[in-house]
Coordinates of C-alpha atoms in Angstrom, one line a residue:
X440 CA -25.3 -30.6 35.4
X441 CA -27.9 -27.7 34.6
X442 CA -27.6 -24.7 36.9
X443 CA -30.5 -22.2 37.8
X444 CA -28.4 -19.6 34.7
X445 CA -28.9 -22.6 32.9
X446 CA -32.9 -22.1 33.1
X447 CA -33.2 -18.6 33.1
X448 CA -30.8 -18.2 29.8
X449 CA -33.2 -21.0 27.5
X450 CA -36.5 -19.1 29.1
X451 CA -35.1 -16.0 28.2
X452 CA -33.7 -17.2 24.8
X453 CA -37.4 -18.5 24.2
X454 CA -39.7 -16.4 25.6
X455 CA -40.2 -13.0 24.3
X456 CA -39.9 -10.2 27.0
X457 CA -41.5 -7.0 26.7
X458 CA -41.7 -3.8 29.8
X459 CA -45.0 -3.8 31.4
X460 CA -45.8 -0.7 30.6
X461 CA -45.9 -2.4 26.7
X462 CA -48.3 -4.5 28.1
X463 CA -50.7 -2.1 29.4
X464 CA -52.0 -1.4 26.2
X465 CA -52.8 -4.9 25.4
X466 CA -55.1 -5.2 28.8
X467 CA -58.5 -5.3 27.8
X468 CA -58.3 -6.1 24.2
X469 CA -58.8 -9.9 24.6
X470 CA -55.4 -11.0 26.2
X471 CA -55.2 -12.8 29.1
X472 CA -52.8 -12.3 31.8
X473 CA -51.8 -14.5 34.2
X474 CA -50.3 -14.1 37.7
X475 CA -47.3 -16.8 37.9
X476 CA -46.8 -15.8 42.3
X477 CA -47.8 -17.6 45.0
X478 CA -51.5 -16.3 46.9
X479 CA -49.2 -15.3 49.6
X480 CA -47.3 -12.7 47.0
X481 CA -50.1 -11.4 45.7
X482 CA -52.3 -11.3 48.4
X483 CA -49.2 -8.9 49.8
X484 CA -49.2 -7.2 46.5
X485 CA -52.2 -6.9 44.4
X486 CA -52.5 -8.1 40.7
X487 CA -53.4 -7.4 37.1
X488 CA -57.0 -6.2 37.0
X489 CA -59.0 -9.6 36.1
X490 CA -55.3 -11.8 36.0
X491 CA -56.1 -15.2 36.1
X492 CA -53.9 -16.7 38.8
X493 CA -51.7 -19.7 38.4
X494 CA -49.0 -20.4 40.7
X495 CA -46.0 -21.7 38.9
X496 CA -45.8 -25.0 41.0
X497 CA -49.3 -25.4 39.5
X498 CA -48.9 -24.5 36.1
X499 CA -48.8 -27.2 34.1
X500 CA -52.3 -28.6 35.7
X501 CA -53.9 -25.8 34.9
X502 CA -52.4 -25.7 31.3
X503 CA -53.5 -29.0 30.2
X504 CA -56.5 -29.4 28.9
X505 CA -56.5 -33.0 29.6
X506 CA -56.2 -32.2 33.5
X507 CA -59.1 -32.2 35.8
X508 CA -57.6 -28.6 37.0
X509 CA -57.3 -27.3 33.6
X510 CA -58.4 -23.5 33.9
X511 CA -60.4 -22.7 31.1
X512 CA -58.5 -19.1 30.2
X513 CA -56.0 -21.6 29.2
X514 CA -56.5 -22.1 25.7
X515 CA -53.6 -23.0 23.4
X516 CA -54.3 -19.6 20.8
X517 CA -54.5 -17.2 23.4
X518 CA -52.5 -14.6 23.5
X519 CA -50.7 -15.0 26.8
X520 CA -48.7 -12.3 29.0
X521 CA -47.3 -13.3 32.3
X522 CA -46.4 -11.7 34.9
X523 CA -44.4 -12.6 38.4
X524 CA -42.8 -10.5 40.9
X525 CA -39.1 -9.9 39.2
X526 CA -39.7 -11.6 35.7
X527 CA -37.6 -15.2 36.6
X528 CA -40.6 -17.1 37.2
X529 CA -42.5 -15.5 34.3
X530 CA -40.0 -16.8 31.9
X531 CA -39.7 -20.1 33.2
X532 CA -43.5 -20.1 32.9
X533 CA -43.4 -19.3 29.4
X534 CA -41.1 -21.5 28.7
X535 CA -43.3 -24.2 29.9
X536 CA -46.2 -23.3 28.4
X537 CA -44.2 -22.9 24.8
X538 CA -43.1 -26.7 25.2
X539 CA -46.8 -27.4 25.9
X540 CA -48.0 -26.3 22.8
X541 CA -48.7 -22.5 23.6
X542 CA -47.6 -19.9 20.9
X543 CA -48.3 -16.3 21.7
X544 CA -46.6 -16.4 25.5
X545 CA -45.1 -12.9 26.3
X546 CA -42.7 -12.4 29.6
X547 CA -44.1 -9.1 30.7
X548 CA -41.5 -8.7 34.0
X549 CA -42.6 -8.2 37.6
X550 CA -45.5 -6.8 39.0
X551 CA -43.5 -3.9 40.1
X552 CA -43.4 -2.4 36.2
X553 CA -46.8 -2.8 36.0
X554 CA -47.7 -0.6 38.6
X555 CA -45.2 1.7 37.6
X556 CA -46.4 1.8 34.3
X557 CA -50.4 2.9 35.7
X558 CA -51.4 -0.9 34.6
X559 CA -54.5 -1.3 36.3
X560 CA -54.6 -3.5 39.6
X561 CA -56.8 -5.6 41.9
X562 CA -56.4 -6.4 45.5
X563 CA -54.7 -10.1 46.4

């Protein structure tokens, strides 16, 4: 039986993690980030400037290009960084997204280091 370390330790094993304040510099070069929270969280919050958001209980939908929900800024070569509100979700996310085919997925933490970092936001 698979506990919730269980998860966390393959994401993190898989998914490359990197501060968001690393991250700010890639914001606006071509790299799309995506917003892994709920609206509720990020309505409560604020984003990424221009984040494309995908709730995690959504995810795959919106990753599959075969899907009628697939979300276009969800192309298989893109250069993905995701973000969530402590990191957990992020890297489960990423995880996913690996196992569907996705190669250049980056863990980038919570929003939290983001803001910290002078990343730039949006309102929820």
């Amino acid at each position: 039986m698979k506990t919730a370390k269980d998860y966390m330790d393959a994401a993190n094993a898989s998914v490359t993690r990197i501060p968001g304040g690393d991250a700010v510099t890639k914001h606006g070069s071509g790299a799309v980030f995506v917003d892994v929270r709920d609206s509720a969280a990020i309505a409560e919050s604020g984003t990424i400037k221009d984040a494309v958001r995908i709730p995690r209980g959504f995810l795959e939908f919106a990753a599959d290009p075969e899907m009628k929900f697939h979300n276009p800024a969800m192309q298989k070569d893109a250069e993905l960084y995701l973000v969530c509100g402590a990191g957990g979700q992020a890297a489960l996310a990423g995880k996913t997204l690996k196992e569907m085919g996705y190669a250049n997925v980056t863990n980038i933490g919570g929003i939290g280091e983001w803001k910290e970092a002078g990343g730039p936001m949006e309102d929820g």
